[in-house]
Amino acid sequence: MKLYSYFRSSAAYRTRIALHLKGLEFETVSIHLTSDGGRQHAPEFRAVNPQKRVPVLALNNGEVLLQSLAIMEYLDEVYPDPPLLPKDPIERARVRSVAQIIACDIHPLNNVGPLNYLRNTLKADQSAIQEWYRHWIITGFEAVEELIRPGPHAFGPHVTVADICIVPQIANARRFKVPLERFPGIVAVDAAATKLSAFDAARPDLQPDAE
Ligand SMILES: N[C@@H](CCC(=O)N[C@@H](CS)C(=O)NCC(=O)O)C(=O)O
């Protein structure tokens, strides 16, 4: 399998964690999201993903999958061990709720495209952009903090897609110096997950394209 990735992309980070948890080998194809105006816009990559974003998982049979949540659920369906979602439908919905708060409500507002729009079109200065970035993480984390049940992972003893979404998002929060004192549960969940080798192997600074 080939994973089109960028070391700093938190959506790609999620899929790297899932691939490592499943014990699957993959080749990383780096798409630099800022060099040359963003190599995601190059025609060769647009032919792979018309949305011009990472991650993309290219399977050995030629199929190409987009969107980190869809990729993780595909991996979970085809390689069920270890499971990334609980069996109970209510618990599955709770886990997906936390994953989606991060992947659908926090992350899109802090993505490369919207930040470039704030900077280049709306002429926001760097401190306004930082404030925007922090604001959306804090707003989302307030909900996540109330919804998780650390034990030690977000929903008990087993890692789920909630943990897989939390770890990259907290890495972004730290990179942008978001104060995390108000989120002891999220910080504890991150600490428990990052002790695991699959999470470690997926770290941005350990990727072949890390800078
Ligand atoms: N919802 C998508 C988000 C994918 C996404 O936005 N990836 C970012 C990097 S984290 C990207 O490629 N951005 C490029 C751009 O905005 O131009 C997912 O979960 O896979």
mmCIF file of C-alpha atoms and ligand atoms in Angstrom:
data_model
loop_
_atom_site.group_PDB
_atom_site.id
_atom_site.type_symbol
_atom_site.label_atom_id
_atom_site.label_comp_id
_atom_site.label_asym_id
_atom_site.label_seq_id
_atom_site.Cartn_x
_atom_site.Cartn_y
_atom_site.Cartn_z
ATOM 1 C CA MET A 1 0.000 0.000 0.000
ATOM 2 C CA LYS A 2 1.053 3.595 -0.565
ATOM 3 C CA LEU A 3 0.117 6.407 1.783
ATOM 4 C CA TYR A 4 0.233 9.886 0.306
ATOM 5 C CA SER A 5 1.152 11.853 3.374
ATOM 6 C CA TYR A 6 2.851 14.948 4.749
ATOM 7 C CA PHE A 7 4.690 14.692 8.049
ATOM 8 C CA ARG A 8 2.821 17.638 9.614
ATOM 9 C CA SER A 9 -0.628 16.694 8.347
ATOM 10 C CA SER A 10 -2.752 15.619 11.289
ATOM 11 C CA ALA A 11 -5.222 13.832 9.007
ATOM 12 C CA ALA A 12 -2.357 11.790 7.533
ATOM 13 C CA TYR A 13 -1.034 11.215 11.089
ATOM 14 C CA ARG A 14 -4.381 9.550 11.951
ATOM 15 C CA THR A 15 -4.081 7.103 9.082
ATOM 16 C CA ARG A 16 -0.430 6.355 9.913
ATOM 17 C CA ILE A 17 -1.466 5.435 13.464
ATOM 18 C CA ALA A 18 -4.264 3.176 12.179
ATOM 19 C CA LEU A 19 -1.944 1.437 9.695
ATOM 20 C CA HIS A 20 0.649 0.808 12.412
ATOM 21 C CA LEU A 21 -1.995 -0.425 14.892
ATOM 22 C CA LYS A 22 -3.119 -2.944 12.275
ATOM 23 C CA GLY A 23 0.489 -3.977 11.675
ATOM 24 C CA LEU A 24 0.288 -3.093 7.975
ATOM 25 C CA GLU A 25 3.294 -2.151 5.883
ATOM 26 C CA PHE A 26 3.043 0.888 3.658
ATOM 27 C CA GLU A 27 5.222 3.115 1.547
ATOM 28 C CA THR A 28 5.056 6.842 2.243
ATOM 29 C CA VAL A 29 4.685 9.173 -0.733
ATOM 30 C CA SER A 30 5.355 12.662 0.546
ATOM 31 C CA ILE A 31 3.239 15.542 -0.740
ATOM 32 C CA HIS A 32 4.752 18.768 0.542
ATOM 33 C CA LEU A 33 1.802 21.002 1.380
ATOM 34 C CA THR A 34 3.691 24.311 1.339
ATOM 35 C CA SER A 35 6.687 23.968 -1.054
ATOM 36 C CA ASP A 36 6.162 25.450 -4.523
ATOM 37 C CA GLY A 37 2.787 26.839 -3.439
ATOM 38 C CA GLY A 38 1.726 23.395 -2.220
ATOM 39 C CA ARG A 39 2.491 20.240 -4.210
ATOM 40 C CA GLN A 40 -1.040 19.001 -3.536
ATOM 41 C CA HIS A 41 -2.024 21.330 -6.400
ATOM 42 C CA ALA A 42 0.285 19.652 -8.950
ATOM 43 C CA PRO A 43 -1.595 17.912 -11.793
ATOM 44 C CA GLU A 44 0.020 14.544 -10.936
ATOM 45 C CA PHE A 45 -1.455 14.627 -7.441
ATOM 46 C CA ARG A 46 -4.771 16.075 -8.598
ATOM 47 C CA ALA A 47 -5.059 12.960 -10.778
ATOM 48 C CA VAL A 48 -4.761 10.874 -7.585
ATOM 49 C CA ASN A 49 -7.064 13.005 -5.425
ATOM 50 C CA PRO A 50 -9.254 15.650 -7.076
ATOM 51 C CA GLN A 51 -9.735 17.200 -3.616
ATOM 52 C CA LYS A 52 -5.959 17.911 -3.534
ATOM 53 C CA ARG A 53 -5.493 16.848 0.091
ATOM 54 C CA VAL A 54 -3.677 14.195 2.065
ATOM 55 C CA PRO A 55 -4.057 11.477 3.220
ATOM 56 C CA VAL A 56 -4.727 9.180 0.292
ATOM 57 C CA LEU A 57 -4.330 5.434 0.634
ATOM 58 C CA ALA A 58 -3.562 3.609 -2.625
ATOM 59 C CA LEU A 59 -4.257 -0.090 -2.248
ATOM 60 C CA ASN A 60 -2.280 -2.836 -3.964
ATOM 61 C CA ASN A 61 -5.275 -3.614 -6.202
ATOM 62 C CA GLY A 62 -5.260 -0.064 -7.624
ATOM 63 C CA GLU A 63 -8.154 1.292 -5.554
ATOM 64 C CA VAL A 64 -7.572 4.736 -4.077
ATOM 65 C CA LEU A 65 -9.188 5.816 -0.793
ATOM 66 C CA LEU A 66 -9.591 9.368 0.517
ATOM 67 C CA GLN A 67 -10.508 10.958 3.856
ATOM 68 C CA SER A 68 -8.865 9.764 7.063
ATOM 69 C CA LEU A 69 -12.074 8.626 8.791
ATOM 70 C CA ALA A 70 -13.166 6.629 5.743
ATOM 71 C CA ILE A 71 -9.690 5.125 5.389
ATOM 72 C CA MET A 72 -9.611 4.117 9.077
ATOM 73 C CA GLU A 73 -13.040 2.505 8.862
ATOM 74 C CA TYR A 74 -12.012 0.655 5.682
ATOM 75 C CA LEU A 75 -8.907 -0.669 7.447
ATOM 76 C CA ASP A 76 -11.009 -1.690 10.432
ATOM 77 C CA GLU A 77 -13.464 -3.581 8.238
ATOM 78 C CA VAL A 78 -10.820 -5.412 6.224
ATOM 79 C CA TYR A 79 -8.299 -5.943 9.053
ATOM 80 C CA PRO A 80 -10.539 -6.254 12.125
ATOM 81 C CA ASP A 81 -7.793 -6.998 14.617
ATOM 82 C CA PRO A 82 -7.308 -4.981 16.773
ATOM 83 C CA PRO A 83 -10.710 -3.264 16.452
ATOM 84 C CA LEU A 84 -10.750 0.529 16.308
ATOM 85 C CA LEU A 85 -14.422 0.830 17.293
ATOM 86 C CA PRO A 86 -16.340 -0.788 20.166
ATOM 87 C CA LYS A 87 -18.943 -3.471 19.337
ATOM 88 C CA ASP A 88 -21.841 -1.816 21.142
ATOM 89 C CA PRO A 89 -23.698 0.539 18.732
ATOM 90 C CA ILE A 90 -24.156 3.274 21.353
ATOM 91 C CA GLU A 91 -20.487 3.152 22.305
ATOM 92 C CA ARG A 92 -19.517 3.181 18.604
ATOM 93 C CA ALA A 93 -21.611 6.316 18.133
ATOM 94 C CA ARG A 94 -19.967 7.965 21.153
ATOM 95 C CA VAL A 95 -16.484 7.165 19.868
ATOM 96 C CA ARG A 96 -17.381 8.444 16.390
ATOM 97 C CA SER A 97 -18.826 11.633 17.919
ATOM 98 C CA VAL A 98 -15.484 12.535 19.504
ATOM 99 C CA ALA A 99 -13.577 11.574 16.347
ATOM 100 C CA GLN A 100 -15.902 13.758 14.276
ATOM 101 C CA ILE A 101 -15.718 16.758 16.628
ATOM 102 C CA ILE A 102 -12.006 16.735 15.913
ATOM 103 C CA ALA A 103 -11.950 15.685 12.262
ATOM 104 C CA CYS A 104 -15.052 17.571 11.080
ATOM 105 C CA ASP A 105 -15.417 20.538 13.422
ATOM 106 C CA ILE A 106 -11.961 21.542 14.732
ATOM 107 C CA HIS A 107 -9.505 20.477 12.053
ATOM 108 C CA PRO A 108 -11.131 21.955 8.902
ATOM 109 C CA LEU A 109 -11.070 25.449 10.417
ATOM 110 C CA ASN A 110 -7.334 25.208 11.090
ATOM 111 C CA ASN A 111 -6.324 23.628 7.822
ATOM 112 C CA VAL A 112 -3.796 25.015 5.326
ATOM 113 C CA GLY A 113 -6.486 26.335 2.926
ATOM 114 C CA PRO A 114 -8.525 28.385 5.453
ATOM 115 C CA LEU A 115 -5.342 29.721 7.123
ATOM 116 C CA ASN A 116 -3.991 30.832 3.727
ATOM 117 C CA TYR A 117 -7.345 32.487 2.987
ATOM 118 C CA LEU A 118 -7.215 34.369 6.307
ATOM 119 C CA ARG A 119 -3.635 35.444 5.590
ATOM 120 C CA ASN A 120 -3.709 36.202 1.870
ATOM 121 C CA THR A 121 -7.286 37.228 1.107
ATOM 122 C CA LEU A 122 -8.562 38.652 4.388
ATOM 123 C CA LYS A 123 -5.101 40.061 5.260
ATOM 124 C CA ALA A 124 -5.233 38.783 8.846
ATOM 125 C CA ASP A 125 -1.917 39.188 10.657
ATOM 126 C CA GLN A 126 -0.055 36.290 12.291
ATOM 127 C CA SER A 127 -1.378 37.043 15.798
ATOM 128 C CA ALA A 128 -4.986 37.040 14.558
ATOM 129 C CA ILE A 129 -4.367 33.739 12.774
ATOM 130 C CA GLN A 130 -2.845 32.230 15.950
ATOM 131 C CA GLU A 131 -5.859 33.423 17.921
ATOM 132 C CA TRP A 132 -8.246 31.860 15.364
ATOM 133 C CA TYR A 133 -6.318 28.586 15.510
ATOM 134 C CA ARG A 134 -6.358 28.460 19.319
ATOM 135 C CA HIS A 135 -10.001 29.484 19.546
ATOM 136 C CA TRP A 136 -11.273 26.545 17.466
ATOM 137 C CA ILE A 137 -9.116 24.005 19.265
ATOM 138 C CA ILE A 138 -10.240 25.244 22.678
ATOM 139 C CA THR A 139 -13.916 25.309 21.655
ATOM 140 C CA GLY A 140 -13.741 21.727 20.376
ATOM 141 C CA PHE A 141 -11.635 20.456 23.261
ATOM 142 C CA GLU A 142 -14.180 21.813 25.791
ATOM 143 C CA ALA A 143 -16.699 19.344 24.368
ATOM 144 C CA VAL A 144 -14.205 16.479 23.962
ATOM 145 C CA GLU A 145 -13.044 16.850 27.585
ATOM 146 C CA GLU A 146 -16.621 16.302 28.802
ATOM 147 C CA LEU A 147 -17.365 13.420 26.467
ATOM 148 C CA ILE A 148 -14.347 11.149 26.952
ATOM 149 C CA ARG A 149 -13.966 8.665 29.815
ATOM 150 C CA PRO A 150 -10.213 8.192 30.206
ATOM 151 C CA GLY A 151 -9.423 4.695 31.319
ATOM 152 C CA PRO A 152 -6.599 5.036 30.204
ATOM 153 C CA HIS A 153 -7.747 5.485 26.578
ATOM 154 C CA ALA A 154 -10.539 7.854 25.573
ATOM 155 C CA PHE A 155 -13.302 5.265 26.041
ATOM 156 C CA GLY A 156 -11.724 2.700 28.331
ATOM 157 C CA PRO A 157 -9.023 0.078 28.049
ATOM 158 C CA HIS A 158 -8.938 -0.167 24.243
ATOM 159 C CA VAL A 159 -7.648 2.321 21.708
ATOM 160 C CA THR A 160 -10.358 3.611 19.351
ATOM 161 C CA VAL A 161 -10.589 6.129 16.536
ATOM 162 C CA ALA A 162 -11.243 8.739 19.246
ATOM 163 C CA ASP A 163 -7.671 8.290 20.569
ATOM 164 C CA ILE A 164 -6.365 8.252 16.997
ATOM 165 C CA CYS A 165 -7.968 11.649 16.357
ATOM 166 C CA ILE A 166 -7.012 13.142 19.742
ATOM 167 C CA VAL A 167 -3.250 12.510 19.509
ATOM 168 C CA PRO A 168 -2.585 14.429 16.242
ATOM 169 C CA GLN A 169 -4.921 17.232 17.329
ATOM 170 C CA ILE A 170 -3.097 17.689 20.628
ATOM 171 C CA ALA A 171 0.217 17.691 18.727
ATOM 172 C CA ASN A 172 -1.127 20.611 16.671
ATOM 173 C CA ALA A 173 -2.358 22.312 19.841
ATOM 174 C CA ARG A 174 1.119 22.076 21.365
ATOM 175 C CA ARG A 175 2.759 23.341 18.173
ATOM 176 C CA PHE A 176 0.527 26.424 18.336
ATOM 177 C CA LYS A 177 1.016 26.807 22.110
ATOM 178 C CA VAL A 178 -2.620 26.279 23.044
ATOM 179 C CA PRO A 179 -2.885 26.167 26.866
ATOM 180 C CA LEU A 180 -4.002 22.670 27.854
ATOM 181 C CA GLU A 181 -4.404 22.979 31.666
ATOM 182 C CA ARG A 182 -8.180 22.940 31.313
ATOM 183 C CA PHE A 183 -8.070 19.600 29.526
ATOM 184 C CA PRO A 184 -6.521 17.070 31.935
ATOM 185 C CA GLY A 185 -8.561 14.174 30.510
ATOM 186 C CA ILE A 186 -7.424 14.832 26.930
ATOM 187 C CA VAL A 187 -3.807 15.245 28.078
ATOM 188 C CA ALA A 188 -4.015 11.918 29.990
ATOM 189 C CA VAL A 189 -5.489 10.128 26.972
ATOM 190 C CA ASP A 190 -2.685 11.507 24.790
ATOM 191 C CA ALA A 191 -0.059 10.358 27.312
ATOM 192 C CA ALA A 192 -1.521 6.833 27.443
ATOM 193 C CA ALA A 193 -1.710 6.498 23.661
ATOM 194 C CA THR A 194 1.722 7.895 22.892
ATOM 195 C CA LYS A 195 3.310 5.166 25.032
ATOM 196 C CA LEU A 196 2.184 2.655 22.388
ATOM 197 C CA SER A 197 4.623 1.779 19.610
ATOM 198 C CA ALA A 198 2.042 2.285 16.825
ATOM 199 C CA PHE A 199 1.465 5.875 17.913
ATOM 200 C CA ASP A 200 5.183 6.453 18.289
ATOM 201 C CA ALA A 201 5.985 5.166 14.800
ATOM 202 C CA ALA A 202 3.411 7.568 13.327
ATOM 203 C CA ARG A 203 4.936 10.680 14.954
ATOM 204 C CA PRO A 204 5.557 13.563 12.532
ATOM 205 C CA ASP A 205 9.249 13.875 13.432
ATOM 206 C CA LEU A 206 9.867 10.203 12.621
ATOM 207 C CA GLN A 207 8.464 10.358 9.089
ATOM 208 C CA PRO A 208 10.740 10.130 6.039
ATOM 209 C CA ASP A 209 9.755 13.676 4.971
ATOM 210 C CA ALA A 210 10.174 15.259 8.441
ATOM 211 C CA GLU A 211 12.002 18.595 8.473
HETATM 212 N N1 LIG B 1 -11.222 15.633 6.203
HETATM 213 C C1 LIG B 1 -9.983 15.259 5.574
HETATM 214 C C2 LIG B 1 -9.002 16.386 5.733
HETATM 215 C C3 LIG B 1 -7.821 16.239 4.805
HETATM 216 C C4 LIG B 1 -7.024 17.497 4.825
HETATM 217 O O1 LIG B 1 -7.593 18.588 4.845
HETATM 218 N N2 LIG B 1 -5.687 17.378 4.801
HETATM 219 C C5 LIG B 1 -4.862 18.553 4.854
HETATM 220 C C6 LIG B 1 -3.606 18.296 5.671
HETATM 221 S S1 LIG B 1 -3.995 17.935 7.358
HETATM 222 C C7 LIG B 1 -4.461 18.966 3.459
HETATM 223 O O2 LIG B 1 -4.104 18.141 2.654
HETATM 224 N N3 LIG B 1 -4.529 20.276 3.192
HETATM 225 C C8 LIG B 1 -4.119 20.819 1.951
HETATM 226 C C9 LIG B 1 -4.791 22.122 1.632
HETATM 227 O O3 LIG B 1 -5.649 22.558 2.420
HETATM 228 O O4 LIG B 1 -4.438 22.692 0.607
HETATM 229 C C10 LIG B 1 -9.432 13.980 6.229
HETATM 230 O O5 LIG B 1 -9.774 13.719 7.384
HETATM 231 O O6 LIG B 1 -8.693 13.242 5.559
#
